[in-house]
Coordinates of C-alpha atoms in Angstrom, one line a residue:
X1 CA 6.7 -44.2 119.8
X2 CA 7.8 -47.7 119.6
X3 CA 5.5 -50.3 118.5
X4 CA 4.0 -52.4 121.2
X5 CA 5.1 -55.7 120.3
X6 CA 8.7 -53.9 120.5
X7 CA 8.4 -52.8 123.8
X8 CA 7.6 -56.1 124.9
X9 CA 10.3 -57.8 123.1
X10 CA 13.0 -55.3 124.8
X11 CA 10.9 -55.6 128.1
X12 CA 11.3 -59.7 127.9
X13 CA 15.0 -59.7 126.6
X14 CA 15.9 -57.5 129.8
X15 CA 14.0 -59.6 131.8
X16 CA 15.7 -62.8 130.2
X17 CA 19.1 -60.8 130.9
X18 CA 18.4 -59.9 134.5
X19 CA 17.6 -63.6 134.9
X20 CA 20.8 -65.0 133.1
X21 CA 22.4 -62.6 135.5
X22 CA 21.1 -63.7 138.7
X23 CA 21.8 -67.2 137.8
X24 CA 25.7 -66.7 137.2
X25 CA 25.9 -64.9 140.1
X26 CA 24.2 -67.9 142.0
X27 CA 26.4 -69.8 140.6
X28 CA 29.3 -67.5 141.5
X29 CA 28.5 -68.4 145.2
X30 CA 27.8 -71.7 145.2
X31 CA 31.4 -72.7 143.5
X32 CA 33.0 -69.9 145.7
X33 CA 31.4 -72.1 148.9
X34 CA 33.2 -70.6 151.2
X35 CA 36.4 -68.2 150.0
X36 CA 36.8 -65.4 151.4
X37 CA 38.8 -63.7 149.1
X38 CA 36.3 -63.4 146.3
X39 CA 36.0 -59.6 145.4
X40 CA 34.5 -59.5 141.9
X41 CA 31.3 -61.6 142.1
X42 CA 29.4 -59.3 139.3
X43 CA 32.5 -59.2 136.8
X44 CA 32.9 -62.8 137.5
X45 CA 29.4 -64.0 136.6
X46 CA 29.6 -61.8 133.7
X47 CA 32.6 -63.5 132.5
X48 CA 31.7 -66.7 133.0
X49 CA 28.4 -66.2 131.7
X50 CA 30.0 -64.9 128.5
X51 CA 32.6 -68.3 127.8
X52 CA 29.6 -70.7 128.8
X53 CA 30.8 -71.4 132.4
X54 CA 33.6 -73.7 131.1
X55 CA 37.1 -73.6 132.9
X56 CA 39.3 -70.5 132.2
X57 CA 43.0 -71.8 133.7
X58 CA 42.7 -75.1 131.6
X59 CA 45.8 -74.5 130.4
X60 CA 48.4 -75.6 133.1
X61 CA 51.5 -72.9 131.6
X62 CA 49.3 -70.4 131.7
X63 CA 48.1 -71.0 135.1
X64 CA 51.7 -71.6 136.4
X65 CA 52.9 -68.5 134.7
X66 CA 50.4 -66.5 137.2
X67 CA 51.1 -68.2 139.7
X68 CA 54.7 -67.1 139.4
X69 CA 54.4 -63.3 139.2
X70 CA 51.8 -64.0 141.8
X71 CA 54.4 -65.4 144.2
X72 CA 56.3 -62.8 143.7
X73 CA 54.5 -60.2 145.1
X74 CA 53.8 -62.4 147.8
X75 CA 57.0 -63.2 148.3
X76 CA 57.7 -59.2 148.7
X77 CA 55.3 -58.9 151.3
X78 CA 54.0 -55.8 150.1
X79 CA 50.3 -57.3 150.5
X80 CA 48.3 -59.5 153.0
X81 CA 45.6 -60.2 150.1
X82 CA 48.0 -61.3 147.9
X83 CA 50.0 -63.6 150.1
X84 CA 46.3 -65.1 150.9
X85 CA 45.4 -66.1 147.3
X86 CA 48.6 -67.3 146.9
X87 CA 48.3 -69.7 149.0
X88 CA 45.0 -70.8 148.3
X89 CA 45.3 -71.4 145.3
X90 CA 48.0 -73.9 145.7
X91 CA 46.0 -75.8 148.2
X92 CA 43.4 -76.2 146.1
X93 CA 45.6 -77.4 143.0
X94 CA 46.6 -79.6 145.8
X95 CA 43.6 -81.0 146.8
X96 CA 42.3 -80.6 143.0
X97 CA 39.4 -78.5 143.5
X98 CA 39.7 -77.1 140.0
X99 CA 36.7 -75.0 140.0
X100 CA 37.2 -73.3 143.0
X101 CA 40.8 -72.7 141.6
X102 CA 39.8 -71.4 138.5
X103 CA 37.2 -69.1 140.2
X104 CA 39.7 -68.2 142.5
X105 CA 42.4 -67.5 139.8
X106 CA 40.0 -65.0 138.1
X107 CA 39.2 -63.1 140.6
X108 CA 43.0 -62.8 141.8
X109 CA 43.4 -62.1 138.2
X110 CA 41.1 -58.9 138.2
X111 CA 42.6 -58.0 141.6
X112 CA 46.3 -58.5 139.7
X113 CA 45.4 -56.7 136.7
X114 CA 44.1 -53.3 138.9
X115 CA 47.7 -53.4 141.2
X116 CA 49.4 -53.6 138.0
X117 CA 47.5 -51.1 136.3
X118 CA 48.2 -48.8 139.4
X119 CA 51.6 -48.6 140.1
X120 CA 52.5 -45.9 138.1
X121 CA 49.8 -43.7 140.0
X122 CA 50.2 -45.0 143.6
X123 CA 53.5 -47.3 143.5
X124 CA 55.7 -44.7 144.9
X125 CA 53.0 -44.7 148.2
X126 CA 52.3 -49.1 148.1
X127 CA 56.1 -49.8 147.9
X128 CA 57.5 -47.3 150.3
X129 CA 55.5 -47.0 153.4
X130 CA 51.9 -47.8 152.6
X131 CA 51.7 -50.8 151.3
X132 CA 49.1 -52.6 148.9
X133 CA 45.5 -52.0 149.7
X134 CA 43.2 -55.2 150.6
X135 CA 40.2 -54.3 147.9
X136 CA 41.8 -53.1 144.8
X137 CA 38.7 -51.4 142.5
X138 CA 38.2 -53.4 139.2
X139 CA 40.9 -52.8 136.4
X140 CA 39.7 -50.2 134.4
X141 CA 37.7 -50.6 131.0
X142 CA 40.0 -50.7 128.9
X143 CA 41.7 -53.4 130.4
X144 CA 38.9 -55.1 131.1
X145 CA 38.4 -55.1 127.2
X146 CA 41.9 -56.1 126.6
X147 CA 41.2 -59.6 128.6
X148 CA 38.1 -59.9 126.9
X149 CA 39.6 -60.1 123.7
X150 CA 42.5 -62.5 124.8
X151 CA 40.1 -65.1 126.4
X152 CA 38.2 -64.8 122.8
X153 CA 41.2 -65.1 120.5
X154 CA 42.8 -67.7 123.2
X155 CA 45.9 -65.7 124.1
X156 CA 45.7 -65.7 127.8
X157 CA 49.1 -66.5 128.7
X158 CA 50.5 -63.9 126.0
X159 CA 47.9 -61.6 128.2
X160 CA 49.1 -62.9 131.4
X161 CA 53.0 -62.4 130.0
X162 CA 52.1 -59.0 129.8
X163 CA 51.3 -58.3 133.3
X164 CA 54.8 -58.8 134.4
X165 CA 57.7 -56.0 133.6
X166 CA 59.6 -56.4 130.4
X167 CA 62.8 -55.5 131.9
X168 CA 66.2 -57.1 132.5
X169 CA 66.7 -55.8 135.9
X170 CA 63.3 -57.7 136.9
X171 CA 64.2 -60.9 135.1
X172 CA 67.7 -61.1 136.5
X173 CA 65.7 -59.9 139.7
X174 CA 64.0 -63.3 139.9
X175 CA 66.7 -65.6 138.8
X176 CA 68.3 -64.0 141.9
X177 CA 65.9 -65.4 144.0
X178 CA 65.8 -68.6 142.5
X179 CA 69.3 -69.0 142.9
X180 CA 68.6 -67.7 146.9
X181 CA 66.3 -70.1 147.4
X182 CA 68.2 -73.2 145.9
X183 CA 71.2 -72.2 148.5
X184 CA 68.8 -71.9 151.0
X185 CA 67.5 -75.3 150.8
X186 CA 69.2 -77.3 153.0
X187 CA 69.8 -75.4 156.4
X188 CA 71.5 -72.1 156.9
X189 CA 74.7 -71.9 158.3
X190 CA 75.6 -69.7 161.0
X191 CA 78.5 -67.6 161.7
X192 CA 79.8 -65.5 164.9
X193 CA 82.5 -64.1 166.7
X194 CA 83.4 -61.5 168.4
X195 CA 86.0 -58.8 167.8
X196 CA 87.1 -57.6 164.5
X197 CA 88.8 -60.6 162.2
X198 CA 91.6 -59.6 160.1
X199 CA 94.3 -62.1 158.7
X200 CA 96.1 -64.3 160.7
X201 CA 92.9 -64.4 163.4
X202 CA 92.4 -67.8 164.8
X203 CA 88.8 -68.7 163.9
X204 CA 86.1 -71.0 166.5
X205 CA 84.5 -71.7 163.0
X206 CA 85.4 -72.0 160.1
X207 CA 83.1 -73.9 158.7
X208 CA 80.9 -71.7 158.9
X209 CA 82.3 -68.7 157.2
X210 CA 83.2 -70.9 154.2
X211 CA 79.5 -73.0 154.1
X212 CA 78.3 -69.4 154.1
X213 CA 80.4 -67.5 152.2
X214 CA 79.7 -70.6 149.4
X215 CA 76.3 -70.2 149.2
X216 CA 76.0 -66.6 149.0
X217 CA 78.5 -67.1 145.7
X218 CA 81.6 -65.3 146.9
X219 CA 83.5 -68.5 147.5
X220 CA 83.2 -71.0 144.7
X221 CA 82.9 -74.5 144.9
X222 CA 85.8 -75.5 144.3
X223 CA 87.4 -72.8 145.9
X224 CA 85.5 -73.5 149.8
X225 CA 86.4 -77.2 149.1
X226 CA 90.2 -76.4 148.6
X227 CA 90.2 -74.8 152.2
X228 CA 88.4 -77.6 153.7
X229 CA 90.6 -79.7 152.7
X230 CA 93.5 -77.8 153.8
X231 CA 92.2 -78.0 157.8
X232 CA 92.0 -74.0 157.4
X233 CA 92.0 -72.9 160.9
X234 CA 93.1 -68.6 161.0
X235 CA 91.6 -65.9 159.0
X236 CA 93.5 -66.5 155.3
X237 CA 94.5 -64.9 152.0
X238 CA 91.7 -66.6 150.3
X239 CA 88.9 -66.3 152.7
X240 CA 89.4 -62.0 153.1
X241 CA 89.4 -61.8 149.3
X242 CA 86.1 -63.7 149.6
X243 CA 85.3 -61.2 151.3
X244 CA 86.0 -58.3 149.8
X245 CA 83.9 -59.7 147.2
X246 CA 81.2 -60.0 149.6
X247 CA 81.9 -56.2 150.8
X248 CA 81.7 -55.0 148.1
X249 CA 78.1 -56.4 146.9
X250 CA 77.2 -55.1 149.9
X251 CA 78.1 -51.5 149.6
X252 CA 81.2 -51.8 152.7
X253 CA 84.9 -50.4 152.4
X254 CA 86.6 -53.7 150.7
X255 CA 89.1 -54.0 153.4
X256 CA 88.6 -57.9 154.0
X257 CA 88.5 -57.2 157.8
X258 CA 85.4 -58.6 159.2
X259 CA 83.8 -56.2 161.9
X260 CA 80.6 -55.0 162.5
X261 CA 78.7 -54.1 159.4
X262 CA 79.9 -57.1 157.5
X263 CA 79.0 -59.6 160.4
X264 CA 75.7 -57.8 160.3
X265 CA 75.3 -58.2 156.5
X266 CA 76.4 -62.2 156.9
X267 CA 73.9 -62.9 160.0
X268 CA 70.9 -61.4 157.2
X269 CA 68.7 -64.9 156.9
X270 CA 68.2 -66.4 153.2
X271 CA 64.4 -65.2 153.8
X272 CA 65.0 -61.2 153.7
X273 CA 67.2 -61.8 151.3
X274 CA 64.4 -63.5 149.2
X275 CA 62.2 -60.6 150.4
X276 CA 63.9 -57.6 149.6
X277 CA 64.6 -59.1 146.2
X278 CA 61.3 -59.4 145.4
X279 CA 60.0 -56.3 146.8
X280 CA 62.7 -54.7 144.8
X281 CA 61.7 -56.7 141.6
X282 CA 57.9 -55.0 142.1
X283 CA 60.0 -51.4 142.6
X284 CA 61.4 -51.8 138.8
X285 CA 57.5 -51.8 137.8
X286 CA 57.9 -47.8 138.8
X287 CA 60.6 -46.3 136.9
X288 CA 61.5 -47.4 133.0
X289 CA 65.0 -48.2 132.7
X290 CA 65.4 -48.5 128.9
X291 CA 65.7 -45.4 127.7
X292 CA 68.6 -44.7 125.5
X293 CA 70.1 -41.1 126.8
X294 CA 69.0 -41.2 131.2
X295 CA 70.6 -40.1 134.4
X296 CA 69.8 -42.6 137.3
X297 CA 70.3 -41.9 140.9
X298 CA 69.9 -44.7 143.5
X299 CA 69.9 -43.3 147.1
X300 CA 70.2 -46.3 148.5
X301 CA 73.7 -46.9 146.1
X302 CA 74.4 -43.3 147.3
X303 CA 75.9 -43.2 143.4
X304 CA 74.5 -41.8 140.1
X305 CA 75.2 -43.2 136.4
X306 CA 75.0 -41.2 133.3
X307 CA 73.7 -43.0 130.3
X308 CA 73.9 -40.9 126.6
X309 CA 72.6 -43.2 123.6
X310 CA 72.7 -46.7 125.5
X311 CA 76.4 -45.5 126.4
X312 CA 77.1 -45.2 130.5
X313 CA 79.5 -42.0 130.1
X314 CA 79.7 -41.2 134.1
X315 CA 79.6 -42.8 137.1
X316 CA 79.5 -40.8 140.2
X317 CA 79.5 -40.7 144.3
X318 CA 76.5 -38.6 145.3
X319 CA 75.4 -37.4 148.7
X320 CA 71.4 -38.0 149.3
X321 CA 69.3 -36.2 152.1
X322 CA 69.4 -37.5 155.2
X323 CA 66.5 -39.8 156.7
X324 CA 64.7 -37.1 158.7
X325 CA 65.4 -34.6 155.2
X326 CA 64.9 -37.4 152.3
X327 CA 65.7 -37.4 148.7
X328 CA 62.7 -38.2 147.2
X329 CA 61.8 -40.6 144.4
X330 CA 60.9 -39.2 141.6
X331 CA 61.3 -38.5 137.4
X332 CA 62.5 -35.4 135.7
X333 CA 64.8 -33.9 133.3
X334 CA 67.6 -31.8 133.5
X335 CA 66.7 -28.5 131.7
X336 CA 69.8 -26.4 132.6
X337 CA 73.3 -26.4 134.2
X338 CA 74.1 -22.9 136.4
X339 CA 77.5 -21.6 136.6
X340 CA 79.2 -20.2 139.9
X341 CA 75.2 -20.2 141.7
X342 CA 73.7 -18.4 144.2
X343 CA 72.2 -20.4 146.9
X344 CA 68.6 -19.4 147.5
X345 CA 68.2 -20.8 151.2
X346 CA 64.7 -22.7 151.7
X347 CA 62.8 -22.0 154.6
X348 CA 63.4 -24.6 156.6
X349 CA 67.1 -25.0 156.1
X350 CA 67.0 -21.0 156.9
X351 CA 65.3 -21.2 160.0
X352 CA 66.6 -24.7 161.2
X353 CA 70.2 -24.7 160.5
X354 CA 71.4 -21.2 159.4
X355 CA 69.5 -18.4 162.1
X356 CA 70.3 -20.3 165.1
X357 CA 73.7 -19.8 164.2
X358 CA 73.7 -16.0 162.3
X359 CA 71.9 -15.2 166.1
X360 CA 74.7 -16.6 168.5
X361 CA 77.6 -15.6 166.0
X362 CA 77.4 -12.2 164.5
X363 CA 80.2 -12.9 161.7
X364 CA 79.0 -16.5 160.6
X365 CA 76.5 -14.8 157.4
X366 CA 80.1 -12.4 157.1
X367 CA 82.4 -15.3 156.9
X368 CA 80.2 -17.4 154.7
X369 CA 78.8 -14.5 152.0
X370 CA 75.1 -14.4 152.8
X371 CA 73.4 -11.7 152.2
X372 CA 69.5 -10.5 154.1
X373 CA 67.3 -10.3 151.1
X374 CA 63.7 -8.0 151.7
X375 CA 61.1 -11.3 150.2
X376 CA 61.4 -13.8 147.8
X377 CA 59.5 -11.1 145.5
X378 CA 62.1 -8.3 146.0
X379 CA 66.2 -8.7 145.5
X380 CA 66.7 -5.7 148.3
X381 CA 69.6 -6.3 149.9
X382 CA 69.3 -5.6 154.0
X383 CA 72.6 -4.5 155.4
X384 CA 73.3 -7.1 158.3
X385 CA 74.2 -4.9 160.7
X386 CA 70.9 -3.3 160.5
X387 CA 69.2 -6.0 161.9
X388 CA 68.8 -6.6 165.6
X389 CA 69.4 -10.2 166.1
X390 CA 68.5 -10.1 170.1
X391 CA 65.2 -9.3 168.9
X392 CA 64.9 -11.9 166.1
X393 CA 64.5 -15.7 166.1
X394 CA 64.1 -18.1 163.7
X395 CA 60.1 -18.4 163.1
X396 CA 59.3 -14.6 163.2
X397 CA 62.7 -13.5 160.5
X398 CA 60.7 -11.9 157.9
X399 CA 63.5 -11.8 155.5
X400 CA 65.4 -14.5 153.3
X401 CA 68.4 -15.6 152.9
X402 CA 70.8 -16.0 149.7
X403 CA 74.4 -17.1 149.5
X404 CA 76.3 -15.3 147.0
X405 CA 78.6 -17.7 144.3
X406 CA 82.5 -18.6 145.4
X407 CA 84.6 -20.9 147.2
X408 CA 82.3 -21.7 150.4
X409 CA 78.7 -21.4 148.6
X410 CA 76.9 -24.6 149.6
X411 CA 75.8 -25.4 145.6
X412 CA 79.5 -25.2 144.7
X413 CA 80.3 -24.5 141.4
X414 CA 77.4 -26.0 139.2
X415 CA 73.7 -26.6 139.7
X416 CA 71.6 -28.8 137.9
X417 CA 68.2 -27.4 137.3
X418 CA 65.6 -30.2 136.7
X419 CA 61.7 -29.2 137.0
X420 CA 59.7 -30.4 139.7
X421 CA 57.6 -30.0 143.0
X422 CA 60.0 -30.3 145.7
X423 CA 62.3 -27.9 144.4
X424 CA 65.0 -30.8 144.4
X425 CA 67.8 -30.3 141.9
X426 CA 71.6 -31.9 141.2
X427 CA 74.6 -29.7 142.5
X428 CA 78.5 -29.4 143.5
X429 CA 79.6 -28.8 147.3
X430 CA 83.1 -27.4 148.7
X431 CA 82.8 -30.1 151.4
X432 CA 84.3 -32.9 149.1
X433 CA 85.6 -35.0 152.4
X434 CA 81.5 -36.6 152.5
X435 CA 82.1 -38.3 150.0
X436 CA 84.7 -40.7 151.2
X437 CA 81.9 -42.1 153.6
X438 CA 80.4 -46.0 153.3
X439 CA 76.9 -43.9 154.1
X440 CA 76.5 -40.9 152.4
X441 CA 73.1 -39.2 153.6
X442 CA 73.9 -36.3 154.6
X443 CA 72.4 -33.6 152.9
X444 CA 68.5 -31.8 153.4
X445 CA 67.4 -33.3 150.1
X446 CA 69.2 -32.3 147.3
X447 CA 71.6 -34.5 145.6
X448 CA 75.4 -33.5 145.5
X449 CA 77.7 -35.1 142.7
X450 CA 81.1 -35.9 143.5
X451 CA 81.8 -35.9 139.9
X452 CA 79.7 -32.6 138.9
X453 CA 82.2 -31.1 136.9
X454 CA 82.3 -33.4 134.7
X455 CA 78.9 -33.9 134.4
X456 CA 78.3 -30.0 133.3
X457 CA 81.1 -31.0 130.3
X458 CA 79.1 -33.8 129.2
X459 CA 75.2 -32.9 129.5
X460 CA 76.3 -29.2 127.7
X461 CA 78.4 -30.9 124.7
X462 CA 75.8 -33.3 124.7
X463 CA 73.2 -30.1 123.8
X464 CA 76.0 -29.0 121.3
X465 CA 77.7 -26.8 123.0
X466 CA 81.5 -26.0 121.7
X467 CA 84.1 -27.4 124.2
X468 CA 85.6 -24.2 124.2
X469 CA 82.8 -21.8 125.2
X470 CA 82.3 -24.5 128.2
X471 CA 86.1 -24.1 128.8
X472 CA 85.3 -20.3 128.9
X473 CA 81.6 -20.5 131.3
X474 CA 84.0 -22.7 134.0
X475 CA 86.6 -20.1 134.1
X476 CA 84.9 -17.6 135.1
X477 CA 83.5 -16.2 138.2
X478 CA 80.2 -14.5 137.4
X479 CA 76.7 -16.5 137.3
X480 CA 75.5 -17.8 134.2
X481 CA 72.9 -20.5 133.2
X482 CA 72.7 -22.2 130.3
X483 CA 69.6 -24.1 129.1
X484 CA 70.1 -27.4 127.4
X485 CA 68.9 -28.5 124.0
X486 CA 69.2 -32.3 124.7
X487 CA 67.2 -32.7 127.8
X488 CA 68.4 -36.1 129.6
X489 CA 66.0 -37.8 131.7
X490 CA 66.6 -38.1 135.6
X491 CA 64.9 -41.1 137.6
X492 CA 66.1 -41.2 141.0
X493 CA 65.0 -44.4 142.1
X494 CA 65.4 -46.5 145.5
X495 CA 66.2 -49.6 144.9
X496 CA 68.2 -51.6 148.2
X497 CA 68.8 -54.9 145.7
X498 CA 69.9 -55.5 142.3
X499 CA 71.9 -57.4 139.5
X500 CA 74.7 -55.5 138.4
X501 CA 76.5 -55.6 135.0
X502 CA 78.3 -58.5 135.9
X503 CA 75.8 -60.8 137.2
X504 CA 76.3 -60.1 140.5
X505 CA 73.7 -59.4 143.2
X506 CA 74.1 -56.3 144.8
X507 CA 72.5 -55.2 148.7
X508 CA 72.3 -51.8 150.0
X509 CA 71.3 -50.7 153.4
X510 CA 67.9 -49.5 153.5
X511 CA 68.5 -46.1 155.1
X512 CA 65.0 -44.7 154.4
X513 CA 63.7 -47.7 156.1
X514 CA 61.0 -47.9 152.9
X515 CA 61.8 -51.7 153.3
X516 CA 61.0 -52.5 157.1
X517 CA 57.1 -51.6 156.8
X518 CA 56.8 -54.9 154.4
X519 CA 57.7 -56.9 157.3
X520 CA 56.1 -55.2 160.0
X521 CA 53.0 -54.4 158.7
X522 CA 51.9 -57.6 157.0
X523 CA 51.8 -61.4 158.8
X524 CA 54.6 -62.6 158.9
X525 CA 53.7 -66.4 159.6
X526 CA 51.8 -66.2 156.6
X527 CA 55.5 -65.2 154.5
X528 CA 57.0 -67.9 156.7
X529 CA 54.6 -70.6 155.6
X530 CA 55.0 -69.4 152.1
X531 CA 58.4 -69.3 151.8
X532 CA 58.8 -72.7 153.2

């Protein structure tokens, strides 16, 4: 037992603590007054009970810096909450209430520090469809600590520096949009006309194809200056190589002629371009882009790059799923690459594509080498015939389907293995016409690689593999996998903007429509009022 003059002492320190605690969270709400926002009123008296209730954002770089990556997720519109404290927290450095700022700022802090910590768990739902929930729990222990410690040893803004991705694409993500923003600051030109404009086409303006064309940085200065100068009237040389510039950052056929997708790319307002820039800045929080040997898919790019030993070795066209089928995003590896494979058909591309056809044309599994299998547990073979199709339909077949290797098999010629839950994987096609297309969504999920030849050469030499037992595996017919040594990482990502190797900002369409919820489902007077 505990002597009794113990007991008391514990019993009076906790007392003296339950007091101490009672008080800061007094003064918790009388500073907060009347903001809303607050979330963390216990983790916020203890801090501030713990640095003598004395002013946390003193230091104005640090405070700015916050504000910044703040902004920026305001800016994306990914959250209402956000957006909110954003904005208070410039009125009241406006009106210099400093302790309601600082409160204000430490809270947003806490809620800051818990999205952060989160979106390698729950990004992929928050940035494509859900968006960011209001109340965010506290940032976990750990991190919790890990502020603690900073605030001690005064390194707040290295901690706050922390908080925002170390990454080149997110850095040149942000100069982006301060460069978008700096055009945008007088007012926005406007530009239309009907019909398709090809050279020689008289023009009803042309000032405002050059003043727009300027801004976005596919005419330069001096370049829009030399045509104003010349009185240009008619579609020119100079303005259609502007645009093909301008095409081409926006994913379009570089043909110079200006019809309907590239009108509808010039009529997109400065503000969505800010927008999707910064939601797209938050995306590269999701997948690490600096690992040396990687294999990146972008299905909004509808294009895959092959990086061995911070080398880019291949760049290829791909073919994504389709919007009612979609590719998902997600991280893997390539284990193994399958010669000549046989197409095991999944369910639902069995029962929604494939039976409705085998039912009304008796020789389309003939024509196309499928063969009835008993289960996915058994390899019997069903002769076709045997099977009365008038009686069959597509939910009730109680056999599966599998396409046997050669010239029409759906895989093609190689298929990339890579581990993970929606059976997706890498593959060839026969059907190499696709990938001629602006838009290349076409497939039920998996990802077809123009250049998938070439690929199998370089992932297998890569895992030390002799050229000539590859040489060997492609020429002949029968199946074969082989497993790879050298197991390159695949991150298929979805990213509708970015800064490509030459500086230039790049803008897909967003054909999974991951980026219209931002706009729809958050208030969009309060992006308005912030972006102005």
């Amino acid at each position: 037992m505990q002597p009794l003059s113990t007991r008391a002492e514990l019993e009076q320190q906790f007392s003296e603590e339950l007091l101490q605690q009672k008080k800061a969270r007094q003064w918790i709400h009388e500073v907060a007054n009347d903001i809303a926002t607050i979330r963390y009123v216990d983790q916020l008296a203890d801090l501030y009970h713990n640095i003598g209730f004395v002013p946390l954002w003193q230091d104005s770089f640090t405070a700015n810096e916050f504000e910044q990556q703040l902004r920026i997720v305001a800016l994306s519109n990914i959250s209402s909450d956000f957006t909110q404290r954003y904005q208070l927290l410039k009125q009241y450095k406006q009106s210099n209430d400093w302790r309601q700022y600082d409160l204000l700022a430490t809270d947003t802090l806490f809620a800051y520090m818990s999205y952060v910590e989160g979106i390698p768990t729950y990004g992929r739902e928050w940035l494509f469809g859900a968006g960011v929930e209001p109340r965010l729990p506290l940032p976990s222990e750990m991190e919790l600590a890990r502020l603690y410690r900073a605030i001690e040893f005064e390194q707040l803004r290295s901690f706050v520096n922390s908080l925002k991705p170390a990454d080149d694409n997110y850095t040149q993500l942000l100069l982006a949009i301060e460069s978008m923003e700096r055009a945008a600051g007088s007012p926005w030109p406007g530009f239309y006309q009907p019909g398709i404009i090809r050279l020689g086409t008289r023009l009803k303006d042309p000032e405002g194809l050059i003043s727009m064309l300027e801004r976005l940085g596919d005419l330069q200065n001096f370049e829009a200056d030399q045509l104003r100068s010349a009185r240009v009237r008619n579609y020119n040389i100079d303005l259609a190589n502007a645009v093909k510039n301008f095409q081409k950052r926006h994913g379009l056929t570089p043909d110079g002629a200006i019809g309907p997708k590239t009108k509808q790319w010039l009529a997109l307002s400065p503000q969505s371009r800010v927008r999707v820039l910064a939601l797209n800045a938050q995306r590269t929080r999701i997948w690490p882009m600096n690992r040396p040997s990687m294999l990146v898919v972008n299905i909004p790019r509808f294009e895959m790059s092959l990086w061995l030993d911070n080398r880019q070795v291949l760049e290829s066209k791909v073919i994504v799923g389709r919007p009612s089928r979609r590719t998902p995003v997600m991280t893997s590896n390539v284990s193994s690459v399958v010669f000549n494979p046989y197409w095991n058909v999944p369910m639902s591309i069995m029962r929604k594509d494939i039976l409705p056809k085998a039912r009304y044309d008796r020789g389309y599994l003939y024509r196309n080498n499928f063969a009835v299998i008993r289960s996915w547990n058994s390899s019997e073979q069903i002769p076709i015939h045997t099977i009365d199709w008038r009686l069959m339909n597509a939910k009730s077949f109680p056999y599966r389907l599998r396409q046997n290797p050669g010239k029409n098999n759906a895989l093609g010629r190689f298929k990339f293995n890579m581990p993970n839950d929606n059976a997706i994987y890498l593959h060839d096609t026969p059907s190499k016409r696709l990938f001629a297309k602006e838009t290349r969504a076409f497939s039920s999920g998996c990802i077809r690689v123009e250049q998938a030849d070439d690929l199998a050469t370089i992932l297998l030499t890569y895992s030390g593999v002799p050229e000539q037992r590859v040489f060997e595996l492609k020429s002949r017919t029968k199946t074969k996998t082989v497993g790879l040594q050298n197991k390159v990482k695949v991150e298929v990502i979805y990213q509708t903007a970015w800064v490509d190797q030459d500086g230039l900002v790049n803008y897909r369409d967003d054909v999974y429509e991951y980026d219209k919820f931002v706009a729809e489902s958050q208030n969009q007077q309060l992006f308005t009022s912030l972006y102005h």
